[in-house]
mmCIF file of C-alpha atoms (C1' of nucleotides) in Angstrom:
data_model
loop_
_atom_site.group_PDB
_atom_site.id
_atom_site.type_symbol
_atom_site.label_atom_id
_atom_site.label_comp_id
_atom_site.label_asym_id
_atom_site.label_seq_id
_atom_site.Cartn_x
_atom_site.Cartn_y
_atom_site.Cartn_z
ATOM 1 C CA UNK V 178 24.656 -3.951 32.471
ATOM 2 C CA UNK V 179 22.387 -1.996 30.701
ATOM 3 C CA UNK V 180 22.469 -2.542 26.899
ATOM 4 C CA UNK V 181 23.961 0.465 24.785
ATOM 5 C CA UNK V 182 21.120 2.213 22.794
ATOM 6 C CA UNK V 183 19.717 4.379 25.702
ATOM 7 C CA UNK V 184 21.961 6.791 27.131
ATOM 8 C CA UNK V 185 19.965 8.489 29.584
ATOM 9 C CA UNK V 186 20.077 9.027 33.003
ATOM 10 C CA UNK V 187 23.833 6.817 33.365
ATOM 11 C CA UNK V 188 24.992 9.448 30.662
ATOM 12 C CA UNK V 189 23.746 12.404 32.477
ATOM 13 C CA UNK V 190 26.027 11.351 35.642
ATOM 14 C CA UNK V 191 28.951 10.762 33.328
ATOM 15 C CA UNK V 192 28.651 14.322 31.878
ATOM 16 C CA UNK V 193 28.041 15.699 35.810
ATOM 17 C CA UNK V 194 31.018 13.148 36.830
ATOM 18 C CA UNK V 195 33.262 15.296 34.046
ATOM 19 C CA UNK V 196 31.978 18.397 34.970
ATOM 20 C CA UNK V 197 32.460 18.309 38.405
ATOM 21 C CA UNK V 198 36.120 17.258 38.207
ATOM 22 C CA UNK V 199 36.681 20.207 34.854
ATOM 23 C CA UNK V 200 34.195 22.189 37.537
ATOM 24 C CA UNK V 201 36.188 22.436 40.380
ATOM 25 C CA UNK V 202 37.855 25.857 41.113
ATOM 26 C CA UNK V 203 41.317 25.502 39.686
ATOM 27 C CA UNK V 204 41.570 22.516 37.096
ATOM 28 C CA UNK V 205 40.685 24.547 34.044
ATOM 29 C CA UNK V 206 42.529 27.269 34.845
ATOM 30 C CA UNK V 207 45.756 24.642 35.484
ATOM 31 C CA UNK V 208 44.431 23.187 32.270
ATOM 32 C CA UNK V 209 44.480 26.489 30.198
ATOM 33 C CA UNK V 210 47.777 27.097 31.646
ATOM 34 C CA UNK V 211 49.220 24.059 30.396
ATOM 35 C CA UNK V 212 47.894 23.907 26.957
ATOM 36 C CA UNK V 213 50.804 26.836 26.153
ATOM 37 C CA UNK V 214 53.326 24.597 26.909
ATOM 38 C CA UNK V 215 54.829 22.804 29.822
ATOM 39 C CA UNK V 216 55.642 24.294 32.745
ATOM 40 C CA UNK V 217 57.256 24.535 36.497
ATOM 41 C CA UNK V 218 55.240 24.143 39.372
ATOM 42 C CA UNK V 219 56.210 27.457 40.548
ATOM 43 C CA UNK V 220 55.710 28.756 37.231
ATOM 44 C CA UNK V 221 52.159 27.591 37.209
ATOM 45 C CA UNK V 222 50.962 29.047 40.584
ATOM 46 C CA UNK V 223 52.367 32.330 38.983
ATOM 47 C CA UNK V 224 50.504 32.004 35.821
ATOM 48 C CA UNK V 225 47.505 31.060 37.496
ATOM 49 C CA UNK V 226 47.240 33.308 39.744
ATOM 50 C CA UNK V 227 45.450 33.295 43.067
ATOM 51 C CA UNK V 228 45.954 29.589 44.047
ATOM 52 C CA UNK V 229 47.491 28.112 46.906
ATOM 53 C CA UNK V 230 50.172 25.586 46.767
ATOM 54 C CA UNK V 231 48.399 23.185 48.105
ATOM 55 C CA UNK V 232 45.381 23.790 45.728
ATOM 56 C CA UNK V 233 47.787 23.506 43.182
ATOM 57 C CA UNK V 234 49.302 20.044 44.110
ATOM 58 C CA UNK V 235 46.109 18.871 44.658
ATOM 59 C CA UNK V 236 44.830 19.927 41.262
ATOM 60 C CA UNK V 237 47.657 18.486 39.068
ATOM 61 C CA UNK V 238 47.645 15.094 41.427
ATOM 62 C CA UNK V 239 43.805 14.744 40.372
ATOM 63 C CA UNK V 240 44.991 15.665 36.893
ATOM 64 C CA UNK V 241 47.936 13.387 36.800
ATOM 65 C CA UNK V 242 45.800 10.705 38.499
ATOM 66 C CA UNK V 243 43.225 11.193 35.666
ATOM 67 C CA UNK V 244 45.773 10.885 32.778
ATOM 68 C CA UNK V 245 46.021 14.379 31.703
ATOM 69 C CA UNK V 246 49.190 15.689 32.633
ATOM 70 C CA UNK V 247 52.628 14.540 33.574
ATOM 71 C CA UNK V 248 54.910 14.913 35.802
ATOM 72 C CA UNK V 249 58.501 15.160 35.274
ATOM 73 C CA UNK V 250 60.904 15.215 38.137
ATOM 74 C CA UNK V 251 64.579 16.761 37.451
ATOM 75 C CA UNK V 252 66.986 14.830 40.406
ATOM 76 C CA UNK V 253 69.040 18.372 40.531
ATOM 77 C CA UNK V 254 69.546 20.849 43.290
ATOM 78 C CA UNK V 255 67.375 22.529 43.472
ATOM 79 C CA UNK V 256 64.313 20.313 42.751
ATOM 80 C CA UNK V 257 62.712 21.052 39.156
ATOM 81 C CA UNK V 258 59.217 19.656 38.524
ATOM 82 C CA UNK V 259 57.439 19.985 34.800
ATOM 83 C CA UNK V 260 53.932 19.335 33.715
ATOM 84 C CA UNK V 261 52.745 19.161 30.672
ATOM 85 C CA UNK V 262 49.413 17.942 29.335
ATOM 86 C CA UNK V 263 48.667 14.553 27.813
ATOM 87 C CA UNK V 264 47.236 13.960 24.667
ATOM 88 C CA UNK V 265 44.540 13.178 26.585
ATOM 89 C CA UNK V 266 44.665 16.480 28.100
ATOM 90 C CA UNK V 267 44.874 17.884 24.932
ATOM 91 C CA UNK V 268 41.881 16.332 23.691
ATOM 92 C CA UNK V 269 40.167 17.517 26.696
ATOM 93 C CA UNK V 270 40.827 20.762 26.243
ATOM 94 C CA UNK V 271 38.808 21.197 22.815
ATOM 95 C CA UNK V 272 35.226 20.830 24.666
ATOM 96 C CA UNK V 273 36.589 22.668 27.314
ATOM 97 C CA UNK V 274 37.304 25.532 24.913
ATOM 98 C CA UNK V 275 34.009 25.582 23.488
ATOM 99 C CA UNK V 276 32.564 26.044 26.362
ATOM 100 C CA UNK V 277 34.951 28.643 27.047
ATOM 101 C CA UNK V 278 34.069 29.911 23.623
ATOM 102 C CA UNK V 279 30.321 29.822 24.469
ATOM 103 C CA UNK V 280 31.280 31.744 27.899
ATOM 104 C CA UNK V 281 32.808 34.437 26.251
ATOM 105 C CA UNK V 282 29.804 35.144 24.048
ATOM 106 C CA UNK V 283 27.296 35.085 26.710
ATOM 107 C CA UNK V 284 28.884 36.000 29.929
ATOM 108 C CA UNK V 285 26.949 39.382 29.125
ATOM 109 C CA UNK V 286 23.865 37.301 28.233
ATOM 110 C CA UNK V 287 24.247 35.829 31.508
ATOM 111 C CA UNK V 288 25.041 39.287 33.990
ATOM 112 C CA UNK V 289 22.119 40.616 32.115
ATOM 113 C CA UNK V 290 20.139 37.925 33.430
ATOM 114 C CA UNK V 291 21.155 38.205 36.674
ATOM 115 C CA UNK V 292 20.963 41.883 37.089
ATOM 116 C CA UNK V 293 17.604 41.869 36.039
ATOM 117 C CA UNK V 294 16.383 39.042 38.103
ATOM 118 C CA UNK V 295 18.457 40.440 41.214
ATOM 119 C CA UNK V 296 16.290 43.580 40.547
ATOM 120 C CA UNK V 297 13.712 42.078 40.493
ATOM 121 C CA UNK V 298 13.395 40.434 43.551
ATOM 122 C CA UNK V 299 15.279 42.472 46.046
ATOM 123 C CA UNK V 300 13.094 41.614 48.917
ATOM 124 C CA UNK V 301 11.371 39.009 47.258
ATOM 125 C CA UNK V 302 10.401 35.865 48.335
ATOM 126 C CA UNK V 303 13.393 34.907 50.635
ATOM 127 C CA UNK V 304 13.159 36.564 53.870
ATOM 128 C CA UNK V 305 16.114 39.002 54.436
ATOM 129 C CA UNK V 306 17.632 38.618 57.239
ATOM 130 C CA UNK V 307 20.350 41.724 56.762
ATOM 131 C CA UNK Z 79 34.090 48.762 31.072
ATOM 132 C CA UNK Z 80 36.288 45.865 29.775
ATOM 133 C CA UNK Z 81 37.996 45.832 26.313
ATOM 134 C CA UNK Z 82 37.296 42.842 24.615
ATOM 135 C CA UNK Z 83 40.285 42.270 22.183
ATOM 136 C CA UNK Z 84 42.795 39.401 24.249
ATOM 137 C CA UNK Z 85 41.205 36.811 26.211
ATOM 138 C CA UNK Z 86 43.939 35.166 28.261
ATOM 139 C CA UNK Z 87 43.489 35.217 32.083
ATOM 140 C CA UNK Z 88 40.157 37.151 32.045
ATOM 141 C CA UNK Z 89 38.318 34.642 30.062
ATOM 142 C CA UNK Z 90 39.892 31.898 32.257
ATOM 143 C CA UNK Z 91 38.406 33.056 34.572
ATOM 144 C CA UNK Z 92 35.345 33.235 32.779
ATOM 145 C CA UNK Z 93 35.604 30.018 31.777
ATOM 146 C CA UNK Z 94 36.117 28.764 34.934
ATOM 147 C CA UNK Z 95 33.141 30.589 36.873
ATOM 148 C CA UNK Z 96 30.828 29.105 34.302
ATOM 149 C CA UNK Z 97 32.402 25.991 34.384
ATOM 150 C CA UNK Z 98 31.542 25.865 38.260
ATOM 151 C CA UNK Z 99 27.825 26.741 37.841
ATOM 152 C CA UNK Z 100 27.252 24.279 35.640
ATOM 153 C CA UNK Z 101 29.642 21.745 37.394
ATOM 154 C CA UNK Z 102 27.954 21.718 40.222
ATOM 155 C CA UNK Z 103 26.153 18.393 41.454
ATOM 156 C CA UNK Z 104 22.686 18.623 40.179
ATOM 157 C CA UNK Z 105 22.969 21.602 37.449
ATOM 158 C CA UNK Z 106 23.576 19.316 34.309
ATOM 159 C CA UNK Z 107 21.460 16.937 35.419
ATOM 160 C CA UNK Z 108 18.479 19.175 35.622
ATOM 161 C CA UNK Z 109 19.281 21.157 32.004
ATOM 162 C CA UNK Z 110 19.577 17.967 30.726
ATOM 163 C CA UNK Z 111 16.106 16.889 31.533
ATOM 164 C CA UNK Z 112 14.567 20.326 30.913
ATOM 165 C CA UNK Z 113 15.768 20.280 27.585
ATOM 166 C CA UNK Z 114 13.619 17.012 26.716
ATOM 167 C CA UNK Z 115 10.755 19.816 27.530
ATOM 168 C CA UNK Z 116 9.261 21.603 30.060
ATOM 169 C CA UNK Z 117 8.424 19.986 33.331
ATOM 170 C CA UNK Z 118 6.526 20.435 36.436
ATOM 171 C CA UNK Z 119 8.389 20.528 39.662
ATOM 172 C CA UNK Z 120 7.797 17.510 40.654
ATOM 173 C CA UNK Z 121 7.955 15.622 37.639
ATOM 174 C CA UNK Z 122 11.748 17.309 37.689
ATOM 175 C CA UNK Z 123 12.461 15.575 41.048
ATOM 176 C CA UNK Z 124 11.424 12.283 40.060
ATOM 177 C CA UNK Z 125 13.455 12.122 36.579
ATOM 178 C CA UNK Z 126 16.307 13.422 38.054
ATOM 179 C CA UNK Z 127 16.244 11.201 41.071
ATOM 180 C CA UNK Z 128 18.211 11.608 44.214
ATOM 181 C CA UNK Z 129 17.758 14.770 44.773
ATOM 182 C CA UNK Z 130 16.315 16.611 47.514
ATOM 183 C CA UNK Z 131 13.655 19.627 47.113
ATOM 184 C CA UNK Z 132 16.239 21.799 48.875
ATOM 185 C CA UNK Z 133 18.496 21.197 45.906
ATOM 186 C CA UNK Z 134 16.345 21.193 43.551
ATOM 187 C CA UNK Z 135 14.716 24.720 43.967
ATOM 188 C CA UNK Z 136 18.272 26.177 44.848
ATOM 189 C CA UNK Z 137 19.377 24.798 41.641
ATOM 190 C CA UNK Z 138 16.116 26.035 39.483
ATOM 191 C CA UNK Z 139 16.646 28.928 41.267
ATOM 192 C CA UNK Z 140 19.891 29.626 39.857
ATOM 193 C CA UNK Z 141 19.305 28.931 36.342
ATOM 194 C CA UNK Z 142 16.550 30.936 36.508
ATOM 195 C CA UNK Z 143 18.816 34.025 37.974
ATOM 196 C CA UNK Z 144 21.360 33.658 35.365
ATOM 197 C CA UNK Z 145 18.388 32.931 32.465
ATOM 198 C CA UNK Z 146 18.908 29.191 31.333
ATOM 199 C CA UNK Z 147 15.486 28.559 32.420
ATOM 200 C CA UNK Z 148 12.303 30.544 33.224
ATOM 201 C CA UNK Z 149 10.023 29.625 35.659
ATOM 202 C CA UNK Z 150 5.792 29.705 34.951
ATOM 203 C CA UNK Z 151 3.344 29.427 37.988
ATOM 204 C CA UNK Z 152 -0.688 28.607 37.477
ATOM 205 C CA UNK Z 153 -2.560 30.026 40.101
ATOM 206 C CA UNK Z 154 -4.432 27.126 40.319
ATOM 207 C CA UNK Z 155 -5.238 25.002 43.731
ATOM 208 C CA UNK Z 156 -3.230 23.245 44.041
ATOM 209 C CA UNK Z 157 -0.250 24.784 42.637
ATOM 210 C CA UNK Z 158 1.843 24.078 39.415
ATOM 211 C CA UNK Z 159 4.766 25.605 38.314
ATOM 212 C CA UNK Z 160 6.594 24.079 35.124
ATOM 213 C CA UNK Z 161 10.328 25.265 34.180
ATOM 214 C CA UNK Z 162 11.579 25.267 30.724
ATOM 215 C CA UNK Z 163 14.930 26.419 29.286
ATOM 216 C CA UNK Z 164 15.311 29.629 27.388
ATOM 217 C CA UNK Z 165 17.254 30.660 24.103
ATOM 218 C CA UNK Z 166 19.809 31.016 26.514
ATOM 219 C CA UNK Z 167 19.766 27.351 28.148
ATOM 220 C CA UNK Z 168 19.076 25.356 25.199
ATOM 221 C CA UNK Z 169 22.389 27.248 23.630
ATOM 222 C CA UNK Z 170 24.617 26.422 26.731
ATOM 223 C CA UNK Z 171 23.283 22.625 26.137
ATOM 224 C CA UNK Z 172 25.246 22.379 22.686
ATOM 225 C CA UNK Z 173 28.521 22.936 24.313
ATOM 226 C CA UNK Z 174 27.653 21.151 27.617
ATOM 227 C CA UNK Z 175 26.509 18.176 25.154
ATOM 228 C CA UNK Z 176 29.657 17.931 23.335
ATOM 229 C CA UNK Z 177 31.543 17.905 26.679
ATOM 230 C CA UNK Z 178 29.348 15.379 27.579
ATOM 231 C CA UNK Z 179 30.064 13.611 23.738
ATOM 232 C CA UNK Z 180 33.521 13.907 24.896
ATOM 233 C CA UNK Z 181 32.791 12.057 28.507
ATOM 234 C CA UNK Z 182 31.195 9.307 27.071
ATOM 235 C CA UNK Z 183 33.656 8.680 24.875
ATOM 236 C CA UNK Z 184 36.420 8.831 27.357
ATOM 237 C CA UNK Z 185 35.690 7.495 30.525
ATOM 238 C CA UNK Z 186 37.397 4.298 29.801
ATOM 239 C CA UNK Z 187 40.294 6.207 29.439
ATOM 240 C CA UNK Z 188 40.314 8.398 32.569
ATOM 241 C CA UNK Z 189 39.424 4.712 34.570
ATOM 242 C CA UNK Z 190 42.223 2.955 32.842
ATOM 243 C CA UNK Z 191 44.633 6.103 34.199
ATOM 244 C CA UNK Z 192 43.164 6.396 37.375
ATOM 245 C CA UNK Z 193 43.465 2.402 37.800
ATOM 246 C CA UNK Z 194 47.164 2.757 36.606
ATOM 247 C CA UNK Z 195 47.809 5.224 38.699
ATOM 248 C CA UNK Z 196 46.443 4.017 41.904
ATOM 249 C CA UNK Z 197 48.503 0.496 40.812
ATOM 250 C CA UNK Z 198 51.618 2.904 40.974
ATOM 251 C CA UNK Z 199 50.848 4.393 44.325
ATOM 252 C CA UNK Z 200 48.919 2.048 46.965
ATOM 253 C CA UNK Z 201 49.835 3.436 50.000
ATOM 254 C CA UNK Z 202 50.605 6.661 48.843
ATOM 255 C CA UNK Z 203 54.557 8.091 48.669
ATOM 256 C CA UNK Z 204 54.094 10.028 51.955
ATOM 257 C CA UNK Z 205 54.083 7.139 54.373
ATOM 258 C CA UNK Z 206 53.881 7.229 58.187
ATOM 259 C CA UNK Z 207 52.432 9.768 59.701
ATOM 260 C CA UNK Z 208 53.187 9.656 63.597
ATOM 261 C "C1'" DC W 72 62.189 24.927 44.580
ATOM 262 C "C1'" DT W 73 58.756 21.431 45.335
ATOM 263 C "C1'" DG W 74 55.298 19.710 48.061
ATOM 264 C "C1'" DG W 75 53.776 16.881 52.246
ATOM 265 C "C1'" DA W 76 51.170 17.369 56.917
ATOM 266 C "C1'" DT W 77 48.004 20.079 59.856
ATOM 267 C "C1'" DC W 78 44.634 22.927 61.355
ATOM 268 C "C1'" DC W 79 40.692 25.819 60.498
ATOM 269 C "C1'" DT W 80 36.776 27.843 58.315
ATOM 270 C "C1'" DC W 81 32.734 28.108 55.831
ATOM 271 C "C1'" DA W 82 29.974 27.092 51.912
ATOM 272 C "C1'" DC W 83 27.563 23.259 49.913
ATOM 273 C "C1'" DT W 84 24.473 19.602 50.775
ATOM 274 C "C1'" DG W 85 20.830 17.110 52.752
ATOM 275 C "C1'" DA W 86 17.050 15.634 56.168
ATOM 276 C "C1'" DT W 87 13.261 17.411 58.498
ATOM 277 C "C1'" DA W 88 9.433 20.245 59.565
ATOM 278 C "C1'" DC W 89 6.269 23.761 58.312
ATOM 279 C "C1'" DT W 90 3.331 27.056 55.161
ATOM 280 C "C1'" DG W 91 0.139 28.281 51.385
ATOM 281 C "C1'" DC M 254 2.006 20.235 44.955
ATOM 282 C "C1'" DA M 255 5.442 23.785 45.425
ATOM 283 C "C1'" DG M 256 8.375 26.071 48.269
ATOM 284 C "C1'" DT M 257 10.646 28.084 52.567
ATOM 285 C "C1'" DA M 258 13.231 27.739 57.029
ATOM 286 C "C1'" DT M 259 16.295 25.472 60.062
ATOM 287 C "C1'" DC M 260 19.780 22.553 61.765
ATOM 288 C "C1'" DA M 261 23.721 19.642 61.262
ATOM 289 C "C1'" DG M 262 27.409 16.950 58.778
ATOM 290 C "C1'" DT M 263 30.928 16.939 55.437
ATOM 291 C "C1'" DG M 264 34.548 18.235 52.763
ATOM 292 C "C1'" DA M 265 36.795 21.623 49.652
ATOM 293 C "C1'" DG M 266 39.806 25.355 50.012
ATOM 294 C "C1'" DG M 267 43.316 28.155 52.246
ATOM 295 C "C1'" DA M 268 47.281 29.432 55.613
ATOM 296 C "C1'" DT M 269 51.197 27.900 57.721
ATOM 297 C "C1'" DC M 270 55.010 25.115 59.051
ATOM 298 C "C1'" DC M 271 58.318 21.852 57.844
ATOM 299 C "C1'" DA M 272 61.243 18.570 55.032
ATOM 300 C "C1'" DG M 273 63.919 16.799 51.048
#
DNA sequence: CTGGATCCTCACTGATACTG
DNA sequence: CAGTATCAGTGAGGATCCAG
C-alpha cells in the first residue's frame, strides 16, 4: 500500500466512487426524503415522486447495504416497512447539502452557460443529423 | 419564472441533476486535475488515466457547455488546445472537495457496512428461482 | 402494503478507424 | 495532437405481474 501523505489519483476515485453512488438518479432524493424523518416505503415513493418501485427498493437496498438507512419491518397485516437514516446517513447528508446549497446558487450560473454555449454552436462542429 | 422562497422538491431535484453531472464516471476526475492548472488535451488523458478520447472530449465537452471549464485552441500545426476551469468550476470544486473530505474519511465505514451486510445476506433472501 | 422476478429499452461507455 | 464518426456491449431504469 501506498504510504498516506499523497492523496492523489486513489483519492480522486474515492470521491468519483461516492459520487457515483450519491450520483445515481434517486439516492439523494431518497436521502433528502429521509432526513425529515422516517418513513413508509409507500410513503417515500409518494414523497419522491416519479420513481418506480423497483427503483425505489433498489435505492434503499444500496443505501441499507451502505450503512445509511434502516430498515424496520412491522410483522402486522398488512406489512409496514420504515426507513430512517443512520447517523451515518446523517452525516452524509451535510456535504450533500452543500452541494445542494452550491446548486441552488448557481443552477442559473449554470443554464446561463448552457444557453449561451447551445447558441452558440447550433450547427457547430457535430454534424446534425435531424 | 420560478419563485425562489421554499426549496423542497424543486431543489431536490436540483440537487440531484447536478449531482448526476458531476457523478458521472470521469467528471470529478477531470475537475480535479484541471484544478491543479490548465492542461493540454493530452496531458488530461494521461493524468487521468483510463480513459478513452471518446470520454474524455464528451466529458470536456460538457463542462465546457455548462461553464466549469473553457476551452482555448492555438492555431498552431500541430494543434493544442488546453482547458482550464472557470470562476464557475473552481467554485463547484469547494463543495465537491468537501464531499470528497467526507469520502475519505468514511470509506472504512461504508466497507465495514457493506461487509456486514453482505455477512447477513450470502445468498440473498429471495432464493430459488426456477 | 411491501417488494421480488422478468422482460425490455435505450443511454452511457468504450474500441476502432478516420480527418485536419 | 486534437477531435469526430461509427459500431457494439453492457447495465441502469422502468413497466408489469405475482407473492407474502
Amino acid at each position: 500500500m501506498k504510504p498516506r501523505h499523497i492523496h492523489r489519483s486513489e483519492d480522486c476515485r474515492a470521491v468519483s466512487e461516492i459520487l457515483q453512488r450519491v450520483g445515481d438518479k434517486w439516492t439523494v432524493l431518497v436521502v433528502g426524503k429521509l432526513g425529515k424523518g422516517r418513513m413508509r416505503f409507500s410513503e417515500l415513493r409518494t414523497a419522491v415522486g416519479g420513481i418506480s418501485q423497483k427503483m425505489l427498493t433498489t435505492t434503499l437496498r444500496g443505501l441499507e447495504r451502505d450503512g445509511f438507512v434502516t430498515r424496520t419491518q412491522y410483522p402486522t397485516i398488512p406489512p409496514r416497512v420504515e426507513y430512517e437514516l443512520t447517523d451515518l446517513g446523517f452525516e452524509l447528508l451535510k456535504p450533500v447539502h452543500a452541494l445542494g446549497e452550491w446548486a441552488r446558487k448557481n443552477t442559473a450560473r449554470v443554464n446561463e452557460a448552457r444557453r449561451k454555449f447551445d447558441a452558440a454552436c447550433p450547427e457547430g462542429r457535430s454534424g446534425s443529423h435531424f
